XYZ file of C-alpha atoms in Angstrom:
591
model
C 59.646 117.811 -63.286
C 62.936 117.169 -62.077
C 64.065 113.373 -61.610
C 65.887 111.791 -59.141
C 69.120 110.523 -60.210
C 71.849 110.817 -57.364
C 70.258 109.078 -54.056
C 69.754 105.081 -54.134
C 65.973 104.390 -53.310
C 65.336 101.554 -50.701
C 62.570 100.515 -48.434
C 64.210 102.020 -45.359
C 61.522 104.482 -44.128
C 61.468 106.625 -40.980
C 57.981 106.896 -39.333
C 59.232 110.041 -38.038
C 59.613 111.550 -41.446
C 56.720 109.919 -43.126
C 54.184 112.895 -42.479
C 52.041 114.742 -45.281
C 51.503 117.685 -42.576
C 50.464 121.212 -42.944
C 53.921 122.605 -43.547
C 53.981 120.298 -46.688
C 50.790 121.146 -47.906
C 51.629 125.000 -47.653
C 54.446 124.347 -49.998
C 52.365 122.265 -52.415
C 49.950 124.772 -52.749
C 52.079 127.411 -53.209
C 53.632 125.565 -56.152
C 50.707 124.627 -57.590
C 49.500 128.223 -57.987
C 52.853 129.162 -59.572
C 52.331 126.084 -62.249
C 48.993 125.834 -62.495
C 47.177 128.918 -62.344
C 45.130 129.729 -65.804
C 46.002 126.045 -66.636
C 43.221 124.012 -68.595
C 42.225 120.524 -67.279
C 42.582 118.135 -70.369
C 41.962 115.018 -68.749
C 40.578 113.089 -65.496
C 41.750 109.607 -64.361
C 40.872 107.465 -61.432
C 44.032 104.919 -61.460
C 42.903 103.282 -57.911
C 39.706 103.432 -55.877
C 40.920 106.383 -53.821
C 43.576 107.939 -56.256
C 42.661 110.713 -58.938
C 45.225 112.031 -61.563
C 44.294 115.467 -63.263
C 46.101 116.194 -66.512
C 46.432 120.194 -66.260
C 48.188 121.818 -69.711
C 49.679 125.289 -68.791
C 52.416 127.254 -70.623
C 52.664 124.421 -73.183
C 53.380 122.085 -70.662
C 51.244 119.015 -69.493
C 51.350 118.756 -65.616
C 50.013 115.712 -63.666
C 48.468 116.353 -60.364
C 47.803 113.226 -58.031
C 45.250 113.054 -55.499
C 45.250 110.341 -52.902
C 42.439 109.655 -50.300
C 44.182 106.292 -49.381
C 44.421 106.054 -45.456
C 48.227 104.946 -45.762
C 49.282 107.844 -47.783
C 46.812 110.819 -48.398
C 48.482 113.329 -50.252
C 48.286 115.959 -53.140
C 51.132 116.677 -55.402
C 52.392 116.937 -59.056
C 54.028 113.732 -60.333
C 55.867 112.340 -63.155
C 54.785 108.565 -62.834
C 52.278 107.071 -64.914
C 50.028 104.563 -63.400
C 47.576 102.302 -65.696
C 43.717 103.036 -65.563
C 40.862 100.922 -65.311
C 38.891 100.133 -68.428
C 35.940 101.469 -66.796
C 36.156 104.621 -65.214
C 34.585 104.556 -61.430
C 31.698 106.965 -61.043
C 33.337 109.344 -59.256
C 35.863 109.712 -61.872
C 32.952 110.356 -64.185
C 31.321 112.920 -62.166
C 34.660 114.993 -62.154
C 34.944 114.415 -65.771
C 31.515 116.105 -66.202
C 32.234 119.165 -63.949
C 35.847 119.563 -64.159
C 36.745 118.515 -67.675
C 37.861 121.738 -69.732
C 37.677 124.086 -67.074
C 40.778 126.286 -66.092
C 42.461 126.044 -62.571
C 42.152 128.890 -60.718
C 44.064 128.731 -57.434
C 44.893 126.601 -54.429
C 44.332 127.766 -51.045
C 45.054 125.884 -47.717
C 41.975 125.935 -45.313
C 43.597 127.570 -42.207
C 46.706 126.030 -41.507
C 44.955 122.623 -41.724
C 45.439 119.735 -43.942
C 42.704 120.782 -46.210
C 43.420 122.200 -49.684
C 40.447 123.994 -51.430
C 41.547 123.761 -55.439
C 39.328 126.437 -57.396
C 38.353 125.969 -60.859
C 36.162 127.961 -63.209
C 34.230 127.298 -66.256
C 32.632 129.982 -68.454
C 29.289 129.408 -69.287
C 28.089 128.950 -72.961
C 26.921 132.323 -75.008
C 28.651 134.692 -71.978
C 31.689 136.757 -72.021
C 32.120 137.440 -68.273
C 29.895 134.986 -66.091
C 31.637 132.193 -65.029
C 30.729 129.049 -62.700
C 33.504 128.306 -59.647
C 33.565 124.784 -58.661
C 36.102 123.659 -55.718
C 37.674 120.298 -55.049
C 38.593 119.796 -51.575
C 41.166 117.299 -50.284
C 41.335 116.363 -46.775
C 44.288 114.952 -45.795
C 43.298 113.062 -42.424
C 44.563 109.506 -42.074
C 41.482 107.217 -42.517
C 39.155 109.972 -42.612
C 40.764 111.488 -45.872
C 38.641 112.444 -48.510
C 38.345 114.076 -51.962
C 35.222 116.477 -52.313
C 33.749 118.247 -55.157
C 31.397 121.290 -54.403
C 29.790 123.823 -56.407
C 30.136 127.459 -55.917
C 27.595 127.878 -53.132
C 29.342 125.091 -50.964
C 26.743 122.095 -51.805
C 28.582 118.846 -52.035
C 28.490 117.416 -56.043
C 29.947 114.372 -54.989
C 32.844 112.534 -52.993
C 35.103 109.703 -53.312
C 34.105 108.529 -49.911
C 30.491 109.808 -49.001
C 30.005 109.932 -45.510
C 26.276 109.020 -44.048
C 24.939 110.525 -40.600
C 25.645 106.636 -39.420
C 29.438 107.193 -39.873
C 29.370 110.986 -38.794
C 26.783 112.845 -36.908
C 28.887 115.958 -37.060
C 28.987 116.487 -41.138
C 27.630 114.365 -43.580
C 29.623 114.147 -47.024
C 26.773 113.470 -49.582
C 25.397 115.071 -52.339
C 23.285 117.974 -51.958
C 24.657 118.446 -48.251
C 26.552 121.933 -47.464
C 30.202 121.303 -47.245
C 31.385 121.704 -43.279
C 34.921 121.723 -42.572
C 36.542 119.491 -40.283
C 36.618 120.410 -36.603
C 39.408 122.538 -35.455
C 39.185 121.057 -32.043
C 39.970 124.445 -30.415
C 43.447 124.794 -32.201
C 45.043 128.293 -32.972
C 45.807 129.053 -36.479
C 49.628 129.633 -36.261
C 49.303 131.941 -39.592
C 47.287 134.671 -37.570
C 49.378 134.779 -34.657
C 51.574 138.045 -33.690
C 54.529 137.994 -31.403
C 52.710 139.780 -28.678
C 49.808 136.740 -28.680
C 52.439 134.181 -28.741
C 54.173 135.405 -25.796
C 50.772 135.814 -23.654
C 49.702 132.310 -24.869
C 53.053 130.947 -23.733
C 53.037 132.910 -20.477
C 48.975 131.471 -19.826
C 48.926 127.957 -21.223
C 52.731 126.406 -21.172
C 52.814 124.352 -17.775
C 56.885 123.680 -17.910
C 56.161 120.211 -20.160
C 57.846 119.387 -23.629
C 57.780 122.638 -26.008
C 57.021 120.366 -28.704
C 53.807 118.787 -26.941
C 52.679 122.284 -25.994
C 52.925 123.405 -29.679
C 50.999 120.135 -31.230
C 48.273 120.884 -28.567
C 47.803 124.468 -29.043
C 48.384 125.141 -32.967
C 46.335 123.896 -35.893
C 48.480 121.973 -38.396
C 51.863 121.647 -36.330
C 52.539 117.975 -36.548
C 55.055 116.112 -34.130
C 57.636 116.300 -36.622
C 57.562 120.215 -37.119
C 57.140 120.648 -33.577
C 60.406 118.369 -32.889
C 62.275 120.633 -35.275
C 61.153 123.979 -33.448
C 61.886 122.452 -30.041
C 65.288 121.090 -31.248
C 66.239 124.593 -32.748
C 65.169 126.578 -29.453
C 66.979 124.157 -27.267
C 64.245 124.349 -24.686
C 64.749 128.444 -24.428
C 61.082 129.835 -24.726
C 62.309 133.213 -26.318
C 64.205 131.282 -29.148
C 61.226 129.326 -29.581
C 59.198 132.221 -30.343
C 61.878 133.409 -32.941
C 61.774 129.994 -34.532
C 58.157 129.903 -34.752
C 57.872 133.208 -36.519
C 60.927 132.616 -38.872
C 59.077 129.186 -39.851
C 55.696 131.205 -40.290
C 57.325 133.563 -42.311
C 58.779 131.373 -44.579
C 55.777 129.660 -45.127
C 53.861 132.856 -46.022
C 56.603 134.154 -48.582
C 57.034 131.017 -50.161
C 60.623 130.337 -49.151
C 60.845 126.904 -49.541
C 63.999 124.659 -49.436
C 62.623 120.979 -50.104
C 65.122 118.133 -49.277
C 64.999 114.318 -49.403
C 66.286 112.909 -46.210
C 68.274 109.404 -46.282
C 70.182 107.284 -43.711
C 73.899 106.824 -43.597
C 73.646 104.245 -46.731
C 71.782 106.573 -48.737
C 68.602 104.720 -48.373
C 65.106 107.141 -48.546
C 63.547 108.029 -45.192
C 61.573 111.003 -45.982
C 61.222 114.378 -46.926
C 60.573 117.717 -45.596
C 59.701 121.201 -46.746
C 63.050 122.575 -45.180
C 66.523 121.507 -43.956
C 65.956 119.593 -40.709
C 68.330 119.594 -37.447
C 66.889 115.915 -36.712
C 68.884 114.607 -39.305
C 72.808 115.131 -40.280
C 72.909 117.773 -42.764
C 75.111 115.103 -45.260
C 71.867 112.821 -45.413
C 69.629 115.494 -46.848
C 69.509 116.380 -50.634
C 67.826 119.281 -51.411
C 65.435 119.262 -54.816
C 63.944 122.102 -56.875
C 60.358 121.803 -55.428
C 58.061 120.355 -52.798
C 56.119 118.805 -55.327
C 59.352 116.999 -56.455
C 60.615 115.871 -52.873
C 56.925 114.343 -52.369
C 56.601 112.577 -55.693
C 60.306 111.016 -55.290
C 59.609 110.177 -51.605
C 55.904 108.456 -52.344
C 57.514 106.456 -55.453
C 59.718 104.722 -52.398
C 57.213 104.912 -49.916
C 53.887 103.317 -51.646
C 55.377 99.890 -52.103
C 56.632 99.947 -48.455
C 53.427 101.009 -46.928
C 51.526 98.444 -49.212
C 53.830 95.649 -47.679
C 53.393 96.909 -44.170
C 49.959 97.049 -44.513
C 49.762 93.286 -45.815
C 52.472 92.297 -43.122
C 50.525 93.584 -40.381
C 46.935 92.249 -41.946
C 48.538 89.075 -42.370
C 49.969 88.938 -38.581
C 46.703 89.732 -37.363
C 45.180 86.545 -39.508
C 47.874 84.535 -38.438
C 47.383 85.841 -34.434
C 43.672 84.827 -35.159
C 44.074 81.238 -36.543
C 46.546 80.693 -33.626
C 44.476 82.102 -30.790
C 41.563 79.827 -32.271
C 43.811 76.638 -32.345
C 45.286 77.559 -28.642
C 41.549 77.721 -27.554
C 40.584 74.598 -29.029
C 43.603 72.875 -27.836
C 42.792 74.044 -24.160
C 39.424 72.453 -24.564
C 40.602 69.178 -25.945
C 43.131 68.877 -23.349
C 40.399 69.836 -20.866
C 38.210 66.817 -22.386
C 40.955 64.444 -21.965
C 41.343 65.288 -18.102
C 37.638 64.912 -17.673
C 37.236 61.551 -19.711
C 39.866 60.109 -17.677
C 37.496 60.549 -14.731
C 34.541 58.737 -16.772
C 34.978 55.576 -14.665
C 34.581 57.095 -11.634
C 31.117 58.474 -12.711
C 29.931 54.820 -13.656
C 31.162 53.677 -10.210
C 29.164 56.293 -8.556
C 26.258 55.372 -10.365
C 26.643 51.720 -9.506
C 27.020 52.850 -5.806
C 23.826 54.943 -5.948
C 21.902 51.685 -7.297
C 23.654 49.534 -4.605
C 22.562 51.528 -1.990
C 19.378 52.903 -3.216
C 17.562 52.041 0.150
C 19.568 54.421 2.024
C 18.710 57.370 -0.053
C 15.734 59.398 0.864
C 13.418 61.457 -1.514
C 14.585 64.783 -2.656
C 18.172 64.399 -1.178
C 21.105 66.822 -2.397
C 23.698 64.325 -1.548
C 24.241 60.933 0.216
C 26.942 59.388 2.330
C 27.627 56.308 0.400
C 29.998 53.201 1.173
C 32.884 53.059 -1.517
C 33.017 49.437 -2.136
C 35.791 50.275 -4.759
C 37.772 51.538 -1.884
C 39.594 48.421 -0.182
C 38.914 50.325 3.206
C 35.261 50.775 2.624
C 35.459 54.471 3.652
C 32.198 56.401 3.099
C 31.942 59.238 0.326
C 29.519 62.105 -0.086
C 28.082 62.000 -3.594
C 26.060 64.879 -4.866
C 22.403 64.480 -6.310
C 19.750 66.027 -8.107
C 16.855 66.827 -5.506
C 14.472 66.783 -8.227
C 15.479 63.096 -9.340
C 14.878 59.964 -7.478
C 17.829 57.381 -6.618
C 17.433 55.443 -9.862
C 17.196 58.633 -12.057
C 20.323 60.247 -10.310
C 22.398 56.978 -10.902
C 21.196 57.018 -14.708
C 22.468 60.742 -14.994
C 25.819 59.427 -13.549
C 25.559 56.874 -16.207
C 25.200 59.275 -18.941
C 27.684 61.823 -17.780
C 30.301 58.724 -18.032
C 28.729 58.022 -21.722
C 29.340 61.450 -22.545
C 32.947 61.509 -21.359
C 33.730 58.140 -22.262
C 34.856 59.035 -25.815
C 37.836 57.412 -27.765
C 40.645 59.005 -26.031
C 43.006 57.507 -29.050
C 41.194 59.677 -31.514
C 40.994 62.771 -29.278
C 44.801 62.525 -28.746
C 45.603 62.077 -32.309
C 43.454 65.447 -32.930
C 45.673 67.079 -30.003
C 48.578 66.331 -31.565
C 47.652 67.616 -35.008
C 46.550 70.982 -33.114
C 49.768 71.235 -31.338
C 51.714 70.933 -34.722
C 49.645 73.427 -35.971
C 50.028 75.706 -33.120
C 53.721 75.389 -33.369
C 53.746 75.967 -37.325
C 51.651 79.217 -36.881
C 54.193 80.213 -34.117
C 56.876 79.956 -36.559
C 54.960 81.984 -39.255
C 54.094 84.644 -36.546
C 57.843 84.786 -35.675
C 58.807 85.177 -39.273
C 56.773 88.466 -39.919
C 59.296 90.593 -39.051
C 61.779 89.265 -41.735
C 59.237 89.581 -44.765
C 60.290 91.874 -47.492
C 57.692 91.196 -50.288
C 54.295 90.216 -51.053
C 55.936 86.925 -52.314
C 56.744 85.752 -48.791
C 53.557 86.288 -47.542
C 51.915 84.075 -50.719
C 54.820 81.240 -49.717
C 53.907 81.138 -46.299
C 50.130 80.853 -46.956
C 50.767 77.847 -49.368
C 52.900 76.134 -46.757
C 50.370 76.567 -44.396
C 47.457 75.410 -46.666
C 49.504 72.516 -47.704
C 48.967 71.482 -43.954
C 45.479 72.163 -44.130
C 45.924 75.710 -42.255
C 43.711 78.183 -44.362
C 44.627 81.661 -43.251
C 41.668 83.876 -44.429
C 41.710 87.618 -44.408
C 39.112 89.883 -42.635
C 37.326 90.536 -45.291
C 36.606 86.690 -45.914
C 36.163 86.266 -42.119
C 33.309 89.080 -42.001
C 31.789 87.683 -45.066
C 31.668 84.046 -43.705
C 30.236 85.696 -40.398
C 27.480 87.169 -42.727
C 24.503 85.687 -44.604
C 26.569 85.568 -48.182
C 27.955 82.070 -47.277
C 24.598 80.544 -46.303
C 22.853 82.579 -49.202
C 20.491 84.549 -46.874
C 19.494 81.217 -44.648
C 19.072 81.174 -40.793
C 21.981 78.741 -39.987
C 23.548 78.910 -36.463
C 27.277 78.011 -36.196
C 29.126 76.781 -33.028
C 32.353 75.931 -32.683
C 33.794 72.980 -30.276
C 37.114 71.634 -30.099
C 37.974 73.250 -33.324
C 35.047 71.674 -34.644
C 32.508 73.511 -37.050
C 28.797 72.961 -36.028
C 25.990 74.112 -38.180
C 21.941 74.220 -37.102
C 19.522 75.003 -39.586
C 16.954 77.050 -38.039
C 13.872 76.483 -40.226
C 12.866 74.210 -43.132
C 14.732 76.125 -45.685
C 17.938 76.607 -43.862
C 17.888 72.483 -43.206
C 17.247 71.982 -47.074
C 19.876 74.466 -47.854
C 22.293 73.096 -45.456
C 21.673 69.423 -46.582
C 22.114 70.202 -50.335
C 24.281 73.053 -50.469
C 26.589 73.072 -47.470
C 27.094 69.664 -46.337
C 30.035 67.450 -47.794
C 29.640 63.634 -48.121
C 31.546 62.910 -45.257
C 30.243 65.380 -42.810
C 28.192 64.350 -39.890
C 24.386 64.937 -40.079
C 22.273 64.856 -36.948
C 18.431 64.910 -36.176
C 16.272 64.131 -33.482
C 14.597 60.513 -34.062
C 11.054 60.678 -35.564
C 10.344 64.214 -34.569
C 10.333 67.518 -36.119
C 13.631 69.393 -35.469
C 16.678 70.925 -37.106
C 19.242 69.393 -39.531
C 22.604 69.729 -37.604
C 25.836 69.122 -39.635
C 29.468 68.812 -38.334
C 31.707 70.023 -40.827
C 34.733 67.075 -40.529
C 37.123 68.597 -43.533
C 37.199 64.763 -44.783
C 38.080 63.395 -41.699
C 34.817 62.011 -40.067
C 36.670 59.570 -37.748
C 38.703 62.476 -35.769
C 35.350 64.247 -34.490
C 35.155 63.508 -30.832
C 32.528 61.960 -28.957
C 31.857 64.992 -26.948
C 31.804 67.199 -29.860
C 28.918 64.873 -31.190
C 27.313 65.088 -28.030
C 27.132 68.618 -28.353
C 25.747 68.392 -31.873
C 23.142 66.014 -30.733
C 22.295 68.508 -27.781
C 21.864 71.440 -30.403
C 19.440 69.129 -32.241
C 17.288 68.389 -29.465
C 17.477 72.001 -28.364
C 16.088 73.024 -31.827
C 13.099 70.470 -31.813
C 9.815 69.635 -30.884
C 11.434 66.786 -28.165
C 13.443 69.857 -26.360
C 11.293 69.269 -23.232
C 11.041 65.585 -23.154
C 13.113 63.610 -20.460
C 15.280 61.367 -22.710
C 15.776 62.354 -26.523
C 17.277 59.872 -29.102
C 19.274 61.561 -31.984
C 19.989 59.858 -34.911
C 23.574 60.649 -36.488
C 24.837 59.273 -39.916
C 27.416 60.625 -42.560
C 25.570 63.116 -44.929
C 26.244 60.492 -47.564
C 23.849 58.267 -46.416
C 21.163 61.207 -46.200
C 18.950 61.903 -49.173
C 16.191 63.755 -49.939
C 12.782 62.218 -51.671
C 11.936 63.568 -55.310
C 9.283 66.074 -54.726
C 9.371 66.236 -51.025
C 9.115 69.530 -49.015
C 12.266 71.501 -47.812
C 13.948 69.665 -44.698
C 12.169 66.287 -45.645
C 14.591 63.447 -45.837
C 15.597 59.975 -45.667
C 19.013 58.066 -44.087
C 20.299 54.741 -43.202
C 23.686 53.694 -41.373
C 22.670 55.656 -38.563
C 23.532 55.472 -35.211
C 21.626 57.156 -32.099
C 22.647 59.062 -29.287
C 20.481 59.465 -26.260
C 20.223 63.273 -24.952
C 18.242 64.370 -21.661
C 17.151 68.130 -22.592
C 17.976 69.123 -18.772
C 21.671 68.526 -19.513
C 21.672 70.902 -22.706
């Protein structure tokens, strides 16, 4: 194959030209039929999860045919770039070897004018002269739905690089034994079947005066936005010229009159490729090459690293945004908790006012007018009451509210300062995304954040974190408050797993006192003193909620560090002994 020598290759890709459309595929198919027809498949490899490479020998030359169903860069073309192969071939590779090694390439046909290529292979049966078996390798180039499918001569699927069941696509299943069904056409017309009369009639009936390129993409199958813009620009808005340009393009496709070009910017940096010279870029920035396969191969040699980096950059940005949002939400809740805690003294005062004037409060009252002895003027205030409680119980409720909110402000403020610093660090990292030019830079940012205790998990890790894998299939409930993770065992086995496998020595452990119930863990990341009383109270509420005492009026909940909890030898799951505990009193009606 021709090599690329004169154009500097850099990662400056224009999204307007980064398209493997039906025009490109038509050129690829035309050239494959010239280069490979009658050739023998000598080897098949699968260097990547969705990439397959055939070595086909024809006319004393080895041709490498690359087929990719990768969502970022689905394509099929001859290549000169070798890639390392895994030591153990994937199952799909073994399937292809079983059926296609040693067979002959017959021809490549584009399905209609869609981005679907059907490559036919023939195998002669043993002990026969004329009988041969036809196999079809179908390449669907459709973004994230791209696929590589092997079917027999009756159209039955033998296998696919991406099997698709009914749960993913009710229109068509791509599974062994199913009949192959092409992708839906969405009612669009094959441009290769049009006559000039039909084109004129269609234009007069369906063109409503909007942009010509939009009309082309909405009407015809396989006309990509890039090709539609090309035709529209060449016609300069004249519908008669559009018809002439349209059929000139169709004629060149049908006769194989391709003139492929690599497209660069003013500095010679690769931007894209096309099957013909284009008016969308200066002629001086277009470099003709001998075949569509060559320009595709050159372009993707440049594009793949850039596409991979862009994918990593977008994924990293999403991960940073997720972590930033979580900390901003935690910060908001902590600041709200500070505001509420600053009112705690007033709740204590109201409780004392209720007790001092208990005789003036009638039973089942929803509110009461009380003299505020804390106000020098001695004004009357309206105090809300719970009609289901008597006056003393209402006073106790206000005292509990005071206790719940009266945590150490300095501890919470330290946590707020720490979270604010993390938020600023994450914002700086988010702002640096646009300037990232390598995978190493992403890793450096991750390491910088990790040094500050910020671990940026990818989506797969987050999903795994949410699923049972982290907890070994045990039923464990997760609650997050103020940025702290609280875990609740939902049966004895889960309690045992939490205690023995999940909790660290300096995590907080909570359990309802002297009653069956859940083990609750607050994961502290080695900072138990930083956990606020409001988070501790919430964890205690969860312990009560998942216990036999949940219907009691006032429930004691013990808490201590995990390192002071032990499981007696031979004890059943969930049975523990603990020491150095403190106790919180929780009213279930507050939960």
